[in-house]
Amino acid sequence: MSDFFCIADNPKEYHECFMQGLVKRNPGEPEFHQAASEVASTLLPYVFDHKKYIEAKILERLTEPDRVISFRVCWEDDKGDVRVNRGYRVQFNNSIGPYKGGLRFHPSVNQSVLKFLGFEQIFKNSLTTLPIGGGKGGSDFDPKGKSDREIMRFCQSFMTELYRHIGENTDVPAGDIGVGAKEVSYMFGQYKRLVNRFTGVLTGKGLEFGGSHIRTEATGYGLIYFTMNALEHNGDSLDGKVCLVSGSGNVAQYAAQKLMSLNAKVVAMSDSRGTLYMKNGLTVELLDQIRELKLNRQPLAKLENPGAEYREGQKPWGIEADFAFPCATQNEIDLSDAKALTENGCKGVFEGANMPCTNEAIEYFQEKELFFGPAKAANAGGVAISALEMSQNSMGMSWDAENVDSRLKQIMSDIHKTCVLYGEKNGRTCYLTGANIGGFVKVADAMLAYGIN
Ligand code: NDP
């Protein structure tokens, strides 16, 4: 065995050998190891039945990014002090379309986090049925506590380097944690200035300058549409169900809003410091207050409303509920959280965030036969509408909200069907297997068609 080469008679041995090589080639990248191991363990039985993928070493090639770009981002704060951050773009795989994936601004950003996100993005983007490859980027810059002008200067400096690596047919970034409409606008403005062209190089833009209706809502809404499909497929619904939503950012807000509109009761939302317990359920008034706080990057602890009890330092997973929607960040549900959820009667977990469940938590859910909707499928609505934003930009058109929402519903339903197609076994759907194989096949076949490269 060498780093890049495995020979094994069965998926289990291959997995071990493959992971040894991957860990050796990518030291100190635990999040990337975790994402690759999860995909390999579900894909390998399928790949062993389709030897062309083993022979062409598709898994080994798919886990090596096309390129990782890292760069210095220098900017000046309001006091006139010089600040330095690191920026990245991981261009992971463009076999089926231009690299596509968000930019994350958060102090926890490093190469490992962005490689796990970029790797998962390949499968997610393929599942949407749209022609987009996988990428991700960002910076360890923390927007919290920064003035608007500081954020603007940072975004402009970030784009002053990134612009040479992206383009509407090359790589099309979007938002993610810490990057919303405001940051996308600053970066788009700078890109436009540098290249002297108005082109759809970023998605999540304002409606006035090429943005798509429903893009802001798409990840949260899409998550709930996917959940509805999965529950309907199994003779259940969200009507009257008690739900936990973690996070209180973009994805969490719109997931919670859609759940409310479907008569589900959202009893918890959270942020990085604690959880809001809402015994009688989230209301429109409460959600508006949460939205306002988060727009100003304020903690939930500041919310004053008799309908909500703030629990400092706690996650939502100890609260009794039917369904859980982790919409904050990676690894927010570990094995002990998974046990607490299950013991409290939770019947399903649908991932709005990327990799919010550890591999041990996922195994536990599968052992206990909970519904499990993996991020690659369940949160693909955001990038799907980003791809529709790219289409609208290239056609010079803008579709109305109703049109885009109905396309989103259709895409989430198609993703669900793909998961069932590849994940159904003995009358039960394993959505994780379905999403991984369903996302893999198109990309792998394109890679085979290109020969060895
Ligand atoms: P936002 O920045 O809008 O919100 C992030 C939320 O997560 C905030 O409430 C934040 O709390 C909380 N959070 C961040 N870090 C932690 C932590 N370490 N522990 C607990 N809570 C934390 O981001 P988004 O809503 O856009 O993204 C959330 C997740 O969804 C991410 O995993 C992202 O990759 C994924 N995603 C996003 C898409 C999109 O379209 N935006 C598309 C697909 C996936 P606080 O307010 O205290 O910082």
PDB file of C-alpha atoms in Angstrom, residues 172-315:
ATOM      1  CA  VAL A 172     -19.233  31.484  -8.525  1.00  0.00           C
ATOM      2  CA  PRO A 173     -19.111  32.074  -4.727  1.00  0.00           C
ATOM      3  CA  ALA A 174     -22.112  32.906  -2.492  1.00  0.00           C
ATOM      4  CA  GLY A 175     -22.751  33.531   1.232  1.00  0.00           C
ATOM      5  CA  ASP A 176     -22.458  31.214   4.233  1.00  0.00           C
ATOM      6  CA  ILE A 177     -21.887  31.772   7.973  1.00  0.00           C
ATOM      7  CA  GLY A 178     -21.026  35.436   8.523  1.00  0.00           C
ATOM      8  CA  VAL A 179     -21.631  36.338   4.872  1.00  0.00           C
ATOM      9  CA  GLY A 180     -25.094  37.651   4.090  1.00  0.00           C
ATOM     10  CA  ALA A 181     -26.545  40.099   1.588  1.00  0.00           C
ATOM     11  CA  LYS A 182     -24.453  42.998   2.890  1.00  0.00           C
ATOM     12  CA  GLU A 183     -21.095  41.241   2.529  1.00  0.00           C
ATOM     13  CA  VAL A 184     -22.025  39.778  -0.882  1.00  0.00           C
ATOM     14  CA  SER A 185     -22.909  43.299  -2.049  1.00  0.00           C
ATOM     15  CA  TYR A 186     -19.577  44.759  -0.884  1.00  0.00           C
ATOM     16  CA  MET A 187     -17.696  41.956  -2.625  1.00  0.00           C
ATOM     17  CA  PHE A 188     -19.731  42.177  -5.819  1.00  0.00           C
ATOM     18  CA  GLY A 189     -19.223  45.943  -5.943  1.00  0.00           C
ATOM     19  CA  GLN A 190     -15.467  45.476  -5.670  1.00  0.00           C
ATOM     20  CA  TYR A 191     -15.390  42.699  -8.291  1.00  0.00           C
ATOM     21  CA  LYS A 192     -17.318  44.873 -10.743  1.00  0.00           C
ATOM     22  CA  ARG A 193     -14.895  47.712 -10.168  1.00  0.00           C
ATOM     23  CA  LEU A 194     -11.813  45.536 -10.689  1.00  0.00           C
ATOM     24  CA  VAL A 195     -12.906  43.796 -13.890  1.00  0.00           C
ATOM     25  CA  ASN A 196     -15.086  46.570 -15.334  1.00  0.00           C
ATOM     26  CA  ARG A 197     -17.789  44.030 -16.236  1.00  0.00           C
ATOM     27  CA  PHE A 198     -21.265  43.473 -14.808  1.00  0.00           C
ATOM     28  CA  THR A 199     -21.537  39.716 -14.608  1.00  0.00           C
ATOM     29  CA  GLY A 200     -23.194  37.141 -12.330  1.00  0.00           C
ATOM     30  CA  VAL A 201     -20.005  36.181 -10.505  1.00  0.00           C
ATOM     31  CA  LEU A 202     -21.533  35.990  -7.038  1.00  0.00           C
ATOM     32  CA  THR A 203     -24.967  34.734  -6.024  1.00  0.00           C
ATOM     33  CA  GLY A 204     -27.108  35.988  -3.176  1.00  0.00           C
ATOM     34  CA  LYS A 205     -26.955  39.467  -4.681  1.00  0.00           C
ATOM     35  CA  GLY A 206     -29.542  42.170  -4.009  1.00  0.00           C
ATOM     36  CA  LEU A 207     -32.667  42.047  -6.166  1.00  0.00           C
ATOM     37  CA  GLU A 208     -31.734  45.413  -7.688  1.00  0.00           C
ATOM     38  CA  PHE A 209     -28.506  44.076  -9.167  1.00  0.00           C
ATOM     39  CA  GLY A 210     -29.110  40.567 -10.430  1.00  0.00           C
ATOM     40  CA  GLY A 211     -30.198  38.678  -7.298  1.00  0.00           C
ATOM     41  CA  SER A 212     -32.911  36.053  -7.431  1.00  0.00           C
ATOM     42  CA  HIS A 213     -36.192  36.074  -5.560  1.00  0.00           C
ATOM     43  CA  ILE A 214     -36.305  33.403  -2.792  1.00  0.00           C
ATOM     44  CA  ARG A 215     -32.476  33.029  -2.617  1.00  0.00           C
ATOM     45  CA  THR A 216     -32.447  34.332   0.978  1.00  0.00           C
ATOM     46  CA  GLU A 217     -35.195  31.941   2.006  1.00  0.00           C
ATOM     47  CA  ALA A 218     -34.121  28.998  -0.172  1.00  0.00           C
ATOM     48  CA  THR A 219     -31.974  26.904   2.190  1.00  0.00           C
ATOM     49  CA  GLY A 220     -34.453  27.063   5.084  1.00  0.00           C
ATOM     50  CA  TYR A 221     -37.537  26.607   2.902  1.00  0.00           C
ATOM     51  CA  GLY A 222     -35.850  23.848   0.903  1.00  0.00           C
ATOM     52  CA  LEU A 223     -34.974  22.001   4.121  1.00  0.00           C
ATOM     53  CA  ILE A 224     -38.616  21.940   5.131  1.00  0.00           C
ATOM     54  CA  TYR A 225     -39.806  20.959   1.628  1.00  0.00           C
ATOM     55  CA  PHE A 226     -37.364  18.040   1.731  1.00  0.00           C
ATOM     56  CA  THR A 227     -38.639  17.063   5.195  1.00  0.00           C
ATOM     57  CA  MET A 228     -42.251  17.183   3.953  1.00  0.00           C
ATOM     58  CA  ASN A 229     -41.337  14.885   1.060  1.00  0.00           C
ATOM     59  CA  ALA A 230     -39.594  12.418   3.364  1.00  0.00           C
ATOM     60  CA  LEU A 231     -42.447  12.392   5.878  1.00  0.00           C
ATOM     61  CA  GLU A 232     -45.119  12.055   3.174  1.00  0.00           C
ATOM     62  CA  HIS A 233     -43.174   9.162   1.660  1.00  0.00           C
ATOM     63  CA  ASN A 234     -43.489   7.479   5.032  1.00  0.00           C
ATOM     64  CA  GLY A 235     -47.133   8.380   5.693  1.00  0.00           C
ATOM     65  CA  ASP A 236     -46.468  11.223   8.143  1.00  0.00           C
ATOM     66  CA  SER A 237     -46.564  15.056   8.093  1.00  0.00           C
ATOM     67  CA  LEU A 238     -45.323  18.121   9.968  1.00  0.00           C
ATOM     68  CA  ASP A 239     -48.815  19.189  11.010  1.00  0.00           C
ATOM     69  CA  GLY A 240     -48.890  19.788  14.778  1.00  0.00           C
ATOM     70  CA  LYS A 241     -45.371  18.431  15.291  1.00  0.00           C
ATOM     71  CA  VAL A 242     -43.058  19.885  17.951  1.00  0.00           C
ATOM     72  CA  CYS A 243     -39.751  20.989  16.425  1.00  0.00           C
ATOM     73  CA  LEU A 244     -36.312  22.119  17.582  1.00  0.00           C
ATOM     74  CA  VAL A 245     -34.313  24.450  15.358  1.00  0.00           C
ATOM     75  CA  SER A 246     -30.737  25.301  16.247  1.00  0.00           C
ATOM     76  CA  GLY A 247     -29.093  28.521  15.128  1.00  0.00           C
ATOM     77  CA  SER A 248     -30.882  31.794  14.492  1.00  0.00           C
ATOM     78  CA  GLY A 249     -29.187  32.915  11.295  1.00  0.00           C
ATOM     79  CA  ASN A 250     -30.297  32.741   7.697  1.00  0.00           C
ATOM     80  CA  VAL A 251     -31.062  29.012   7.462  1.00  0.00           C
ATOM     81  CA  ALA A 252     -32.641  28.725  10.918  1.00  0.00           C
ATOM     82  CA  GLN A 253     -34.903  31.767  10.480  1.00  0.00           C
ATOM     83  CA  TYR A 254     -36.468  30.603   7.228  1.00  0.00           C
ATOM     84  CA  ALA A 255     -36.711  26.971   8.320  1.00  0.00           C
ATOM     85  CA  ALA A 256     -38.542  28.126  11.447  1.00  0.00           C
ATOM     86  CA  GLN A 257     -40.794  30.457   9.454  1.00  0.00           C
ATOM     87  CA  LYS A 258     -41.781  27.669   7.039  1.00  0.00           C
ATOM     88  CA  LEU A 259     -42.393  25.250   9.917  1.00  0.00           C
ATOM     89  CA  MET A 260     -44.744  27.777  11.546  1.00  0.00           C
ATOM     90  CA  SER A 261     -46.621  28.232   8.282  1.00  0.00           C
ATOM     91  CA  LEU A 262     -47.183  24.468   8.158  1.00  0.00           C
ATOM     92  CA  ASN A 263     -48.679  24.417  11.641  1.00  0.00           C
ATOM     93  CA  ALA A 264     -45.642  22.867  13.291  1.00  0.00           C
ATOM     94  CA  LYS A 265     -44.656  24.187  16.735  1.00  0.00           C
ATOM     95  CA  VAL A 266     -41.082  25.476  17.006  1.00  0.00           C
ATOM     96  CA  VAL A 267     -40.148  25.340  20.696  1.00  0.00           C
ATOM     97  CA  ALA A 268     -36.444  26.189  20.462  1.00  0.00           C
ATOM     98  CA  MET A 269     -33.943  28.270  18.536  1.00  0.00           C
ATOM     99  CA  SER A 270     -30.349  28.972  19.554  1.00  0.00           C
ATOM    100  CA  ASP A 271     -27.106  30.787  18.861  1.00  0.00           C
ATOM    101  CA  SER A 272     -23.458  30.242  19.731  1.00  0.00           C
ATOM    102  CA  ARG A 273     -24.079  31.225  23.350  1.00  0.00           C
ATOM    103  CA  GLY A 274     -27.332  29.530  24.338  1.00  0.00           C
ATOM    104  CA  THR A 275     -30.867  28.390  23.603  1.00  0.00           C
ATOM    105  CA  LEU A 276     -34.247  30.088  23.604  1.00  0.00           C
ATOM    106  CA  TYR A 277     -36.955  27.780  24.925  1.00  0.00           C
ATOM    107  CA  MET A 278     -40.416  28.808  23.742  1.00  0.00           C
ATOM    108  CA  LYS A 279     -42.888  26.628  25.608  1.00  0.00           C
ATOM    109  CA  ASN A 280     -45.901  27.832  23.628  1.00  0.00           C
ATOM    110  CA  GLY A 281     -44.080  27.925  20.338  1.00  0.00           C
ATOM    111  CA  LEU A 282     -42.420  30.525  18.159  1.00  0.00           C
ATOM    112  CA  THR A 283     -44.614  33.401  17.007  1.00  0.00           C
ATOM    113  CA  VAL A 284     -44.270  35.886  14.160  1.00  0.00           C
ATOM    114  CA  GLU A 285     -43.507  38.583  16.730  1.00  0.00           C
ATOM    115  CA  LEU A 286     -40.729  36.529  18.342  1.00  0.00           C
ATOM    116  CA  LEU A 287     -39.202  35.641  14.991  1.00  0.00           C
ATOM    117  CA  ASP A 288     -39.181  39.318  13.983  1.00  0.00           C
ATOM    118  CA  GLN A 289     -37.359  40.174  17.214  1.00  0.00           C
ATOM    119  CA  ILE A 290     -34.823  37.390  16.638  1.00  0.00           C
ATOM    120  CA  ARG A 291     -34.288  38.566  13.049  1.00  0.00           C
ATOM    121  CA  GLU A 292     -33.701  42.141  14.205  1.00  0.00           C
ATOM    122  CA  LEU A 293     -31.151  41.054  16.837  1.00  0.00           C
ATOM    123  CA  LYS A 294     -29.240  38.891  14.369  1.00  0.00           C
ATOM    124  CA  LEU A 295     -29.236  41.592  11.720  1.00  0.00           C
ATOM    125  CA  ASN A 296     -27.245  43.612  14.235  1.00  0.00           C
ATOM    126  CA  ARG A 297     -25.103  40.582  15.234  1.00  0.00           C
ATOM    127  CA  GLN A 298     -26.480  40.650  18.796  1.00  0.00           C
ATOM    128  CA  PRO A 299     -26.799  37.565  21.059  1.00  0.00           C
ATOM    129  CA  LEU A 300     -30.191  35.950  21.752  1.00  0.00           C
ATOM    130  CA  ALA A 301     -29.534  36.663  25.436  1.00  0.00           C
ATOM    131  CA  LYS A 302     -30.647  40.232  24.706  1.00  0.00           C
ATOM    132  CA  LEU A 303     -34.153  39.152  23.677  1.00  0.00           C
ATOM    133  CA  GLU A 304     -36.817  40.320  26.073  1.00  0.00           C
ATOM    134  CA  ASN A 305     -40.113  38.543  25.566  1.00  0.00           C
ATOM    135  CA  PRO A 306     -42.220  36.627  28.124  1.00  0.00           C
ATOM    136  CA  GLY A 307     -42.800  33.934  25.472  1.00  0.00           C
ATOM    137  CA  ALA A 308     -39.148  32.901  25.481  1.00  0.00           C
ATOM    138  CA  GLU A 309     -36.849  31.604  28.226  1.00  0.00           C
ATOM    139  CA  TYR A 310     -33.117  31.979  27.550  1.00  0.00           C
ATOM    140  CA  ARG A 311     -30.874  29.093  28.627  1.00  0.00           C
ATOM    141  CA  GLU A 312     -27.266  30.254  28.695  1.00  0.00           C
ATOM    142  CA  GLY A 313     -24.681  27.775  27.394  1.00  0.00           C
ATOM    143  CA  GLN A 314     -27.259  25.118  26.496  1.00  0.00           C
ATOM    144  CA  LYS A 315     -27.967  23.394  23.200  1.00  0.00           C
TER     145      LYS A 315
END
